[in-house]
Each structure stands twice: as structure tokens, then as C-alpha cells.
XYZ file of C-alpha atoms in Angstrom:
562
model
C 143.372 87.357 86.695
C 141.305 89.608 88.795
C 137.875 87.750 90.077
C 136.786 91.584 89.773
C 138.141 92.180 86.252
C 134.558 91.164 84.504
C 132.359 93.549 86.540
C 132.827 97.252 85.551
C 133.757 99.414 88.841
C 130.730 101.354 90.626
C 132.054 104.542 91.888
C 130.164 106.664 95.060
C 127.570 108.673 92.384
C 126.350 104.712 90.835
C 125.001 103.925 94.572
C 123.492 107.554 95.461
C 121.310 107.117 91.738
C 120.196 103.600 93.473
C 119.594 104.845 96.708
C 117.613 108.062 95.430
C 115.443 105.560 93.747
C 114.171 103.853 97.173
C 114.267 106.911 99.144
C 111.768 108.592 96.274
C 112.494 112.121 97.238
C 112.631 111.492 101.072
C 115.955 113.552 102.580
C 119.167 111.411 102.519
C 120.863 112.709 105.750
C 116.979 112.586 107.459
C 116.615 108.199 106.921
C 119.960 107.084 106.489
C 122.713 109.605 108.408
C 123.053 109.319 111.784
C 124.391 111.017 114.929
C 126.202 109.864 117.927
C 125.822 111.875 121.153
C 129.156 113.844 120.114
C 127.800 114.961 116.895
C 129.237 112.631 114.801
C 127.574 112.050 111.869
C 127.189 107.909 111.126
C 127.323 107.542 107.166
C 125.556 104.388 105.910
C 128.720 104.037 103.658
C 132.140 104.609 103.573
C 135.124 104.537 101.059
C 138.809 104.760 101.711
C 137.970 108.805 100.889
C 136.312 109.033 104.511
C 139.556 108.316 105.955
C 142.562 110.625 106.330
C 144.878 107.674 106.400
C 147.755 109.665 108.226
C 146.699 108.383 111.983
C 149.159 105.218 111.686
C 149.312 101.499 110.401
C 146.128 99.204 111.229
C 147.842 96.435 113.359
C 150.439 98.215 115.035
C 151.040 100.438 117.963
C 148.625 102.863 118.958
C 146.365 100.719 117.929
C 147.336 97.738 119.342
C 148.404 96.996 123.301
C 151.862 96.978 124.826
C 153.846 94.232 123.774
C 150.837 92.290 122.077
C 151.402 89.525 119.456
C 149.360 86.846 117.820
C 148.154 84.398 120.867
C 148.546 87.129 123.325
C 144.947 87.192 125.166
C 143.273 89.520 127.441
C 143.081 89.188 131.390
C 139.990 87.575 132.516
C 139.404 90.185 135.590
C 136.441 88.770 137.671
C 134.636 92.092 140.159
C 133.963 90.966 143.355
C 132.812 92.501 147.049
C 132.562 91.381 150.841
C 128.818 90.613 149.854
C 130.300 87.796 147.077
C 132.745 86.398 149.317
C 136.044 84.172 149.148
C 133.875 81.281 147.597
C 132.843 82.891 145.204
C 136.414 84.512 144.505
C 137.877 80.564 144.348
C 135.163 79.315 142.145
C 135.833 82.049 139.628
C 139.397 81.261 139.517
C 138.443 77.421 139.457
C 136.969 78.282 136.554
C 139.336 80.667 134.453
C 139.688 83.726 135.569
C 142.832 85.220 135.344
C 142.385 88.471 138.298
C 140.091 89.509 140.912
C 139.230 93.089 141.143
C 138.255 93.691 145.077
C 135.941 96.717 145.876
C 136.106 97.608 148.966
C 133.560 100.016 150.298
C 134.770 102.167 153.317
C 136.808 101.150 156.087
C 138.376 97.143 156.201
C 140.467 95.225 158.954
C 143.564 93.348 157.706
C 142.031 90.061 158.946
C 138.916 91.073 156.765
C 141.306 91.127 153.362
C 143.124 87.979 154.495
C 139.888 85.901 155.142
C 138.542 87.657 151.854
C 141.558 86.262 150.051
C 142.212 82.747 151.883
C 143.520 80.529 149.206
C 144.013 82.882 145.974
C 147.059 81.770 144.604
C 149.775 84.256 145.140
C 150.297 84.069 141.224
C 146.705 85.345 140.366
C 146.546 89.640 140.355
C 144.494 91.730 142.959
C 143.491 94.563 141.963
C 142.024 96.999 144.037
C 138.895 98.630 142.555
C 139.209 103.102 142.703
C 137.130 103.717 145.770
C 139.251 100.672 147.832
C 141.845 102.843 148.950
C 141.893 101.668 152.570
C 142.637 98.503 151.323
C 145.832 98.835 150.062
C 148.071 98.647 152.998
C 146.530 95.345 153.786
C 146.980 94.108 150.333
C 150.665 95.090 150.897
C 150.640 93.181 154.502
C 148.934 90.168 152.610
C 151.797 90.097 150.049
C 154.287 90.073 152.774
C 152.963 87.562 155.475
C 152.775 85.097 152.434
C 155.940 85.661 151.708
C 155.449 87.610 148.117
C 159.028 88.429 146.664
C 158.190 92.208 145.763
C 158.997 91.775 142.145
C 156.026 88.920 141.995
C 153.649 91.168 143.672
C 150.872 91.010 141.182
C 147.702 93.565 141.255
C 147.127 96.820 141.806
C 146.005 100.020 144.165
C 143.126 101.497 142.029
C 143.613 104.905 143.278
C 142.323 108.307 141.695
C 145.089 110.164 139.949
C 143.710 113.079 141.371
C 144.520 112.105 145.019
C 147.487 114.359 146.482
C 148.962 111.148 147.981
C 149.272 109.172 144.586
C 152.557 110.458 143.368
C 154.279 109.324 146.755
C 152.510 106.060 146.173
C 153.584 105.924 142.368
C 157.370 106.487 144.283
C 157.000 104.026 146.959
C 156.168 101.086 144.684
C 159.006 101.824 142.088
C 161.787 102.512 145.021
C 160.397 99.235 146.465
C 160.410 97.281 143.240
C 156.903 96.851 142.693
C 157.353 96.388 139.485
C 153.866 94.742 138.334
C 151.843 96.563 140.993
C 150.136 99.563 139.543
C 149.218 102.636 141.643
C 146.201 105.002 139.969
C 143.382 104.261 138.194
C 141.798 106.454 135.538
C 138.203 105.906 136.058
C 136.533 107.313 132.316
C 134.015 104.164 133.101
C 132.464 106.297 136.427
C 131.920 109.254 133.930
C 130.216 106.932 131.427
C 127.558 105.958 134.195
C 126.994 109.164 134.625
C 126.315 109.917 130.611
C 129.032 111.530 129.511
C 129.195 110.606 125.374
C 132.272 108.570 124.355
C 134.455 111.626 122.976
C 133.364 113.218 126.884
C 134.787 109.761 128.322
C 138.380 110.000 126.566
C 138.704 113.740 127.315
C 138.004 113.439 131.069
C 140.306 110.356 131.358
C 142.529 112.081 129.131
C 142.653 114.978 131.604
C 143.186 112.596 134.612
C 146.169 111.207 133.357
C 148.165 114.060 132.110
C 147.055 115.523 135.935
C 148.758 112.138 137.187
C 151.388 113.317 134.957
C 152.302 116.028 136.280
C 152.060 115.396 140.082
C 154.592 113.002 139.015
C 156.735 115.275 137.530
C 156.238 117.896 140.443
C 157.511 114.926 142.743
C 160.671 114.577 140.948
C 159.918 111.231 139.257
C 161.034 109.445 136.233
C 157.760 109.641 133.614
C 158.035 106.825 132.178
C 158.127 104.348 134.474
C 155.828 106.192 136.647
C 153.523 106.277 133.628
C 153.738 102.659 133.710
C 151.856 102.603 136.791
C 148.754 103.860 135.655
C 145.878 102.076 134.052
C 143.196 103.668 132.443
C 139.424 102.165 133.062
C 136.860 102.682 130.073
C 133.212 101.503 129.204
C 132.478 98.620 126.846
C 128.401 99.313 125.417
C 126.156 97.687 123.327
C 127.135 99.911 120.170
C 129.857 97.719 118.977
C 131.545 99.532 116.346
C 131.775 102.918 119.125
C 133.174 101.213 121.330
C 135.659 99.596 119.371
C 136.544 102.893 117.984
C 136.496 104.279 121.454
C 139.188 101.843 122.705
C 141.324 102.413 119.386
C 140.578 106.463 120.024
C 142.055 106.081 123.397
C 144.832 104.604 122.461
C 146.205 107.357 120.011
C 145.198 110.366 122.446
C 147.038 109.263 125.162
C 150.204 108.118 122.671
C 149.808 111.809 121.769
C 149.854 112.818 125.561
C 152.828 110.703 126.395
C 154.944 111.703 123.055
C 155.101 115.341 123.858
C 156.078 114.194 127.604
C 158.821 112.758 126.218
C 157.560 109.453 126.672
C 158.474 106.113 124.198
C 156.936 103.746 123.442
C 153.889 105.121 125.132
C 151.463 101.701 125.713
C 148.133 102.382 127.156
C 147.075 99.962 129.985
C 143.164 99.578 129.099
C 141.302 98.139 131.198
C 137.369 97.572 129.914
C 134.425 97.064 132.069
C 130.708 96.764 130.606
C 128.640 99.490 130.901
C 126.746 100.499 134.129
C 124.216 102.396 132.476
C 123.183 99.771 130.226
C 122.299 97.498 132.578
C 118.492 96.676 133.672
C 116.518 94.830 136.903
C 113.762 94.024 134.784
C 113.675 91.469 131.857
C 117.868 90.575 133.429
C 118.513 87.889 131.357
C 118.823 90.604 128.302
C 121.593 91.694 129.841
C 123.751 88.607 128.707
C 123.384 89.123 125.104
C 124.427 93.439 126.006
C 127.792 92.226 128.141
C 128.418 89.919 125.430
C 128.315 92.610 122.792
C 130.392 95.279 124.870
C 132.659 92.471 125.521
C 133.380 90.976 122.072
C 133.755 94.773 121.498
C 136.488 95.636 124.205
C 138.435 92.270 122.909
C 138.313 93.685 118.966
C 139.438 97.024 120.609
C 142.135 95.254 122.060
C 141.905 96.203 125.733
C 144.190 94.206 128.153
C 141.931 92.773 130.915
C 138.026 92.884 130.748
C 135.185 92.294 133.525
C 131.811 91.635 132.326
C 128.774 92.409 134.779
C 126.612 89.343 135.755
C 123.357 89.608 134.367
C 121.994 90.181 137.866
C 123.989 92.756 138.886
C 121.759 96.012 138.330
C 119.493 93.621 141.075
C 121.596 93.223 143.702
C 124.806 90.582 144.863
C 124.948 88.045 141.914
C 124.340 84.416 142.297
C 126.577 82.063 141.336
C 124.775 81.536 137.968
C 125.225 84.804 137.006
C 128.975 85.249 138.339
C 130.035 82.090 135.969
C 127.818 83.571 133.298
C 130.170 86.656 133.248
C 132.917 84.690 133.509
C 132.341 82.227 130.434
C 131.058 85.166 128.705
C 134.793 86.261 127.993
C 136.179 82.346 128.306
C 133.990 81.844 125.194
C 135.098 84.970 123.341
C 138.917 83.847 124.272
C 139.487 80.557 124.232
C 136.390 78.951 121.578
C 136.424 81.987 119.313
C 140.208 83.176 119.334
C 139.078 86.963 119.186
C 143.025 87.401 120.777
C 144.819 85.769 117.772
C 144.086 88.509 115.133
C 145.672 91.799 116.153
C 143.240 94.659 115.417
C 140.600 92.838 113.974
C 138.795 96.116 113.033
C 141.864 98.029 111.779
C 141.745 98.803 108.152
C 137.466 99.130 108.127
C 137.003 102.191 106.485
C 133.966 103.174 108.983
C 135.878 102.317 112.247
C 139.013 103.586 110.750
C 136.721 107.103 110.158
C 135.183 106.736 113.300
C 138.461 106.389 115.096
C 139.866 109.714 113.638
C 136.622 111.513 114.184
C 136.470 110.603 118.366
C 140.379 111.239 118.760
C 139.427 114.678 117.107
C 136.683 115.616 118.835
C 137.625 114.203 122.731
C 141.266 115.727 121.845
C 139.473 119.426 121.308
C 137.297 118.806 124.650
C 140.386 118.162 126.124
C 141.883 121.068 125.065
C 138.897 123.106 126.226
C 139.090 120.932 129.317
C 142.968 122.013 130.146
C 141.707 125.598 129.492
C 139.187 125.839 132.229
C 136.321 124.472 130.808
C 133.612 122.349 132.671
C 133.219 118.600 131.990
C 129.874 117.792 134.442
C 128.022 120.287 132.366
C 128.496 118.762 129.059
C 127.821 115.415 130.764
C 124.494 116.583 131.791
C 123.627 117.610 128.711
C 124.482 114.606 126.985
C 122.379 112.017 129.712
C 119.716 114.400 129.081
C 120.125 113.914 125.313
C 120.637 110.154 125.376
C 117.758 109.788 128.350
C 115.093 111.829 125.451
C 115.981 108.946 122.965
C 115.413 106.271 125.724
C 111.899 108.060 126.885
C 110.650 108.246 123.385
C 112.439 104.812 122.603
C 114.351 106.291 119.715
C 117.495 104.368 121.671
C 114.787 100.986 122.220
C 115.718 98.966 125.729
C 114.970 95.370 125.275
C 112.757 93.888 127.907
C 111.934 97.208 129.592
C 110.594 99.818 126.655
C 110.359 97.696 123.836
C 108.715 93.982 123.974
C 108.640 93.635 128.009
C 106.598 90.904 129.593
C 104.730 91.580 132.681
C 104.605 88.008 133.100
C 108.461 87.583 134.096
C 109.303 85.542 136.827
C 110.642 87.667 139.727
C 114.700 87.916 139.849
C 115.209 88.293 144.081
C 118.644 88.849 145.142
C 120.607 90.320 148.448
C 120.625 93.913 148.228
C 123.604 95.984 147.662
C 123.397 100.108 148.694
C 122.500 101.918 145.235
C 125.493 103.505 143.387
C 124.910 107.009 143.844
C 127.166 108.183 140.418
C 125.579 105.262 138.441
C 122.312 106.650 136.071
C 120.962 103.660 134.872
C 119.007 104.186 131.605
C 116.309 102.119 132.439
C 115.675 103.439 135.802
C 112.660 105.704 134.851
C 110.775 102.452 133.097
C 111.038 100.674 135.879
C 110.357 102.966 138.192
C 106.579 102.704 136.219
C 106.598 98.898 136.770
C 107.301 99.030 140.199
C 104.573 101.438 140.837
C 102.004 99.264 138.988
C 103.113 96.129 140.814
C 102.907 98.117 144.295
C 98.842 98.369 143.005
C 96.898 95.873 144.599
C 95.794 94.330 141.460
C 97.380 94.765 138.161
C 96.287 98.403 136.161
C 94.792 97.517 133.221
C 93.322 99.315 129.599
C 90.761 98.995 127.543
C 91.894 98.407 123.421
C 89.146 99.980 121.696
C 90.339 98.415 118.413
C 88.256 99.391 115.271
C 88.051 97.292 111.944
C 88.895 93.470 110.921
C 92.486 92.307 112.096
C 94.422 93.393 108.940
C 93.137 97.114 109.706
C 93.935 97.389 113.029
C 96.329 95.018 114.362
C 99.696 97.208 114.049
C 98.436 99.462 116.499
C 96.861 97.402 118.669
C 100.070 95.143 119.127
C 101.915 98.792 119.152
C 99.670 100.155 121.998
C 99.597 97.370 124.174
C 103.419 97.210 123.850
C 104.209 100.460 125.139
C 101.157 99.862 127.993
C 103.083 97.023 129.474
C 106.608 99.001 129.310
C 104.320 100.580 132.271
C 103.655 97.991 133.779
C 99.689 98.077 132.403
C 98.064 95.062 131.147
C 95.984 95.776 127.851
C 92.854 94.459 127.855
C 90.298 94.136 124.895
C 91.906 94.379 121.098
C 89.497 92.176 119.553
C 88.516 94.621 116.850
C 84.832 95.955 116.970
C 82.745 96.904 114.106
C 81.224 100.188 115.218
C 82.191 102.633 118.303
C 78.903 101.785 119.993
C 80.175 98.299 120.041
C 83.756 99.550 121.343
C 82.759 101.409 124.319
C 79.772 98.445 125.077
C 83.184 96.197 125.489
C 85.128 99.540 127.573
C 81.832 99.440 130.096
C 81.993 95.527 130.553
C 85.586 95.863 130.381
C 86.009 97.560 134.023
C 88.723 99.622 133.274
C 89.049 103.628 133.292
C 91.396 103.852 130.418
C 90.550 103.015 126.713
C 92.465 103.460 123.532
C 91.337 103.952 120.066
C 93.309 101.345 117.703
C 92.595 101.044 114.235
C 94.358 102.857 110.775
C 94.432 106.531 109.459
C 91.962 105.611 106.616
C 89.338 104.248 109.535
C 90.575 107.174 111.858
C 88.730 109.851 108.910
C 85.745 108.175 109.328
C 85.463 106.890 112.587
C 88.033 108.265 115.324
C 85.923 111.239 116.317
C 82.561 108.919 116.853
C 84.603 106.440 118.592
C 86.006 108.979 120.976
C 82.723 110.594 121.409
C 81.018 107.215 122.479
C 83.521 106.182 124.992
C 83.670 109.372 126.249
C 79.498 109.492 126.429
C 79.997 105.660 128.207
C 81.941 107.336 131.055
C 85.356 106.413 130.185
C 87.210 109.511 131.397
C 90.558 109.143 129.520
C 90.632 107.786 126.091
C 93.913 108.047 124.133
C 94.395 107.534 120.457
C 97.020 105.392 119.006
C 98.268 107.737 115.837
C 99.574 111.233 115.335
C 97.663 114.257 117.121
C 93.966 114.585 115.342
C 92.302 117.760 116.913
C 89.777 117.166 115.503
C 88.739 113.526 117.344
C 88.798 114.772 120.832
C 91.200 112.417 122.722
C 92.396 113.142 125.673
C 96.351 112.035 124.484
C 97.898 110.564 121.411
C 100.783 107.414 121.634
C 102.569 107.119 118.763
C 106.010 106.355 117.247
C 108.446 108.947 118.187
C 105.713 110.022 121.065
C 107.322 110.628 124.437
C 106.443 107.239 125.987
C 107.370 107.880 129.625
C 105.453 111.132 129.680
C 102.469 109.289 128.357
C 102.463 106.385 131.200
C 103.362 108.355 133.485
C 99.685 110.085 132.585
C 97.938 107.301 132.652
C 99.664 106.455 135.819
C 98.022 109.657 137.352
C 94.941 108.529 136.016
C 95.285 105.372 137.568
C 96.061 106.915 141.167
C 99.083 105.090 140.849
């Protein structure tokens, strides 16, 4: 008996007569379609007719790691730098991790690497971040003086696939039986911090490899085990069902790659890292809950090793707090919530099954375009630009910076690290306010020139003085005043050279213009309105949702002399 077989069966046009009802007339794709930064349109349901169903079995390979089964869990891979240290590298693997991924900035001794790396086990893996390349004969020398058999050797050389030397490296570790030492990493993670939209991530790494490919080829190798050598280094964000997909997506494009090579089985190393971009200095702790996300994320995507951020990274070196945070972050995920012991947890979901097959579309076209001449930094541009308007007019909300910050926050010093020059951070241009406020010699303020009892104008009040102290402003005033006289008496006692008129659209007809007028006749040189743009009242600006937030601090910033 069917627990279903009482209830008669609601088809697709049942819920569009329900939803019509509470939309009353508004435009379905308008409130409840969306769009990711490829053009993808997000439906707010989906039925086994949204997906093809001919891209492969939920549970098995692409979608699923080489050689995974049930209880097979992901590598803990712990970033570190000189500036963390070797205790820091020993208390990580104290405490769980399973690698250490070294970056190396410019130029290194061999006693440098040694002293970096004084008591690692020889069993734990060493990767060398891409950018560490002139570390990787002193890994080799550290291997040997410790008296690595070369078949033990466990890390890896992080070098770009596009370097002319990385076929003869690919040779010299399979001729010298480095067989769990990989040679090139493909870095789609860099072109995420730089903006590029997921489907603009997996054709650029896509490119990469089959470039790695072929130099391989041209060198007179054996694909597949040189493919074998390369590991492929993606994004984990906050949008959790993306990057699922994203990982899943990658997965099948470069199965598709390696079949027409001649290639099989054709297993994807995947190694995630959280995102860059995502990542803020103010309001840090935030950041736990977003690494947390992109790393439950990666894990249902099934990469193979992960390394979370600490929460203090987008600062400068992390503390030790925030280096075990990062770590536990994925101990929790592992070994408390099992993520590991389902294989593709998301496979089967008709939305990330859809949104699978609509990313390995759409990056495998750009790809395409890519292999024909076509220019990837341009399209990245675009998108940042696209995904930075959403952030300025908080359409894509930032926790703790645009949305809810507290100028209160205790400051978060640490040791400064030299600024990643391919790294946009998406809250950069928020902060960049604060910082200017908090360089004033006493805190900015503005005057709420709230109109009405509480009930009338309390939504904008609590709206306006948000978006004041995403700049770093303090809002003064919001008590609600009865008439304008008695508003801009309060502005002129208030001390401040800003005011804003809060209140609602019905008290706006009546009273926006007067209240304008009589802060303006008090002296108060800017006054702004909190609602849509009303010719008629005279402001000097409007805030409002949707408004371009950034441009509108940054006025009152110039207002300010700030």
C-alpha cells in the first residue's frame, strides 16, 4: 500500500493556479526566477522534466571521485606560509590534518624548507601551493636526506600547466617513480578571485588541462599516467547548491576531455579551497559560518582534499584560533557528521541534477569558444563587474559589512601579509568606506529626521541607519518628530551636516516636501530621503532598496570631507 495512494497526484499546472493566487498578477519569472552570473535561469521548482537524464547514474563515476567508496573521506589539507611557521604546521597535524599545502612566495634556501618542515612526519603529504615553484627541488632534497623511498614520496609540485618546463617535470617524476607526487596544478580557484562566474571557472581550468595535455603528448608521454599527475584546484562559495553543481560539472567536462584523449577511467583530482573573494576584514567572525557553507558544499560535491580559510585570513597571518577553527571546520563535517559515508549526497535532486547539466553545457561551449581564440579575462571582467553591481546595491547582501554591520566591533589586529594582487575581494569597496570614517578624528555621524509615531516610521529609520553604518556613519536622532519644524529643531541641536527624512509614503504626500524645505531653511546642506525618487520634495539624494548604496556613501562621504 502506497502512503501516497489516498492523496490524488498534483501535476506542474495545480501549483502555478496556487502560486498565481499569491503573486496576484505580479510577473512569475520577475519574483520567483532567478539568474546566476552565467545566465542560468534558477527555477523555484523542479520536476524530473527539468532534467535530461542522459548525463550518467547519480552515485557513480563522473560524479563521484577516483576510487571512492562508502567511508572513503576527504584530505584535510591545512594552507600554510613562512609567516605561520613549523608550529603552527605541527599543531595542525596534532590536531587532524591530513596535508600541508606550503606557499612559498619567491625565492627559498633548502635549510629554509627543512626548518619549515622539522618534524612533519614523512607519511603526511606536502604539497606545494602554484606560485612555490622554487620550492620544489628542496622538497625533493627533503624527501631524500630523510631517507623517503621514492614510491612513499607523498605531496606535490603545484606548478602551472602552462609552464614550458612542466611536461619534463610530469616525465621526471614518472621515470623516477614518483608515483604519488603530482606535478601541475590547475588553478580555476585564482580565476574565481578574480570574478570569473562558475561556468567561466570550469572552462578556463578546462582549457589548462587539455593545454597540459598536450605538452604531454608533444613530449612523447604516456596520457594517462601523465594525466594522473595533475590536480585541478576549484572554489568552494557560499551558494551551496552552485557549488555543488560546480564540482559535479567539473567532473563530467573533464571525463569528456579525457575520453576523446583516449583516456579510461578518467578520475578528476579536485582539490577545493574556499573562496577568496568571499572573504571580509570587517565583521571576521562571519566568515566561519561562509567557509563552513563552501565547505560542507565541496564535501557533498565530493572533492578529494579541502582547505578552509581561517576566519582571519582576509586580515592578515592567522592566529592560532583561527588556524584550528579552519581545521575543525572540516574535522566536524568529517568525522561528527559523516558527510564522506554517502556517495553523492546531492545526486538524484532534480535542481542540482538540472543545474549540473546546465554548467557542463554552458562552461563546455566557453570552452569551445575558448580553444577557438576567444578571450577569457574579458568575460571575467564583465562578470566581477556584474556580481560587484549586486554587491554595491546589496542585491548579493554581505553579512557584517553591507547588511547589519556594527561599528561597535572590537578591532581584529593581525601581522600583515603583502596584498594578493589577483585576489578582488567583494567587500573591499565597503570597507574601504569604514576605513575612511575611522581615519576621521571623531566618528561621522547623521541626523534621522524621522516623521510620525514608531509604527509609521520605524522601517526606514532602522533601514537608513543600516546602510549609514555599512559606511562607517553613526546615525544619530530617529526618535520620530511630530512636525518638520520639530525635525530640523533636533538636526540644529543635533550637530551634524547630514539629515535624512524617515517616515512612510502615505506621510511622504503630506509632509516630505515641508520637511525637506525646513531642514534645508535650518542650514542643513544635504538632506537625503529614505524612499523612491520624489521630485517633487527637493532632496538632495534618495536611499532606498535596490538604490546603489556605495554610490550613495560614498556622497555623503564627500560631504563629510572624508
Amino acid at each position: 500500500m502506497s502512503l501516497a495512494g489516498d492523496f490524488d497526484l498534483a501535476g506542474r499546472d495545480q501549483w502555478m493556479e496556487l502560486v498565481e493566487q499569491v503573486l496576484r498578477g505580479a510577473p512569475f519569472d520577475k519574483k520567483l526566477v532567478g539568474t546566476t552570473y552565467d545566465g542560468i535561469r534558477i527555477q523555484p521548482l523542479y520536476t524530473g522534466a527539468d532534467h535530461a537524464g542522459d548525463s550518467g547514474v547519480p552515485g557513480v563515476a563522473p560524479f563521484t571521485r577516483g576510487g571512492r567508496v562508502v567511508g572513503g573521506a576527504w584530505q584535510v589539507r591545512q594552507a600554510h606560509s613562512r609567516a605561520t611557521g613549523n608550529r603552527a604546521i605541527l599543531d595542525d597535524l596534532g590536531g587532524g590534518a591530513d596535508a600541508i599545502e606550503l606557499h612559498i612566495d619567491g625565492e627559498t634556501s633548502r635549510e629554509e624548507l627543512h626548518d619549515l618542515l622539522d618534524g612533519v612526519p614523512s607519511t603526511v603529504s606536502i604539497m606545494l601551493a602554484p606560485g612555490s615553484e622554487a620550492a620544489i627541488w628542496h622538497l625533493v632534497d627533503l624527501w631524500d636526506s630523510r631517507g623517503v623511498a621514492r614510491d612513499e614520496a607523498l605531496g606535490g609540485f603545484g606548478m602551472d600547466p602552462l609552464d614550458p618546463a612542466v611536461a619534463e617535470a610530469a616525465a621526471n617524476t614518472l621515470n623516477r617513480n614518483y608515483r604519488n607526487v603530482l606535478v601541475a596544478v590547475v588553478n580555476g580557484a585564482r580565476l574565481a578571485d578574480q570574478g570569473a562566474s562558475e561556468a567561466q571557472e570550469l572552462a578556463g581550468s578546462l582549457a589548462d588541462g587539455v593545454a597540459y595535455l598536450r605538452a604531454c603528448e608533444q613530449a612523447g608521454l604516456d596520457l594517462a599516467p601523465a594525466a594522473d599527475r595533475l590536480e585541478f584546484r576549484y572554489a568552494a562559495g557560499v551558494d551551496q547548491f552552485l557549488t555543488i553543481a560546480k564540482f559535479r560539472a567539473a567532473r563530467r567536462l573533464w571525463a569528456r576531455v579525457t575520453q576523446a584523449c583516449g583516456i579510461n577511467p578518467a578520475a578528476q583530482r579536485q582539490h577545493a579551497v574556499t573562496s577568496g573573494a568571499m572573504m571580509t576584514r570587517r565583521d571576521p567572525w562571519v566568515n566561519m559560518i561562509r567557509t563552513t557553507v563552501a565547505c560542507f558544499a565541496a564535501a557533498a560535491g565530493g572533492a578529494d582534499a579541502i582547505t578552509v580559510s581561517p576566519y582571519d585570513s582576509a586580515i592578515g597571518v592567522p592566529d592560532p584560533l583561527g588556524l584550528r577553527i579552519a581545521r575543525n571546520t572540516q574535522l566536524l563535517l568529517r568525522d561528527e557528521s559523516h558527510i564522506h559515508e554517502v556517495i553523492d549526497p546531492s545526486g538524484g535532486s532534480y535542481y542540482i541534477e538540472s543545474l549540473t547539466d546546465a554548467l557542463t553545457s554552458t562552461a563546455w561551449g566557453l570552452f569551445q569558444e575558448l580553444e577557438a581564440g576567444a578571450s577569457l579575462s574579458e568575460r571575467i571582467d564583465a562578470a566581477h563587474e556584474a556580481r560587484s553591481r549586486d554587491v554595491a546595491t546589496r542585491r548579493l547582501p554581505l553579512t557584517g559589512v553591507s547588511e547589519f554591520p556594527d561599528l561597535d566591533e572590537p578591532p581584529v589586529d593581525r601581522p600583515l601579509v603583502a596584498p594578493d594582487p589577483g585576489l578582488r575581494r567583494l567587500a573591499e569597496p565597503f570597507e574601504a568606506l569604514r576605513d575612511s570614517a575611522e581615519a576621521s578624528p571623531s566618528r561621522p555621524t547623521a541626523f534621522l529626521a524621522s516623521l510620525g509615531p514608531i509604527a509609521v516610521h520605524t522601517a526606514r529609520t532602522a533601514f537608513s541607519a543600516n546602510l549609514l553604518a555599512a559606511g562607517g556613519i553613526d546615525a544619530v536622532g530617529g526618535d520620530g518628530f511630530d512636525t518638520p519644524e520639530e525635525a530640523a529643531s533636533a538636526w540644529t541641536a543635533s550637530g551634524t551636516p547630514i539629515a535624512v527624512v524617515c517616515s512612510s509614503d502615505d506621510m511622504y504626500q503630506e509632509h516630505a516636501a515641508d520637511a525637506v524645505a525646513a531642514l534645508k531653511e535650518a542650514g542643513c546642506g544635504f538632506v537625503l530621503l529614505a524612499g523612491r525618487p520624489n521630485d517633487r520634495c527637493g532632496a538632495d539624494g534618495y536611499i532606498h532598496m535596490g538604490c546603489d548604496a556605495l554610490a550613495a556613501l560614498q556622497a555623503i562621504h564627500d560631504r563629510l570631507g572624508l
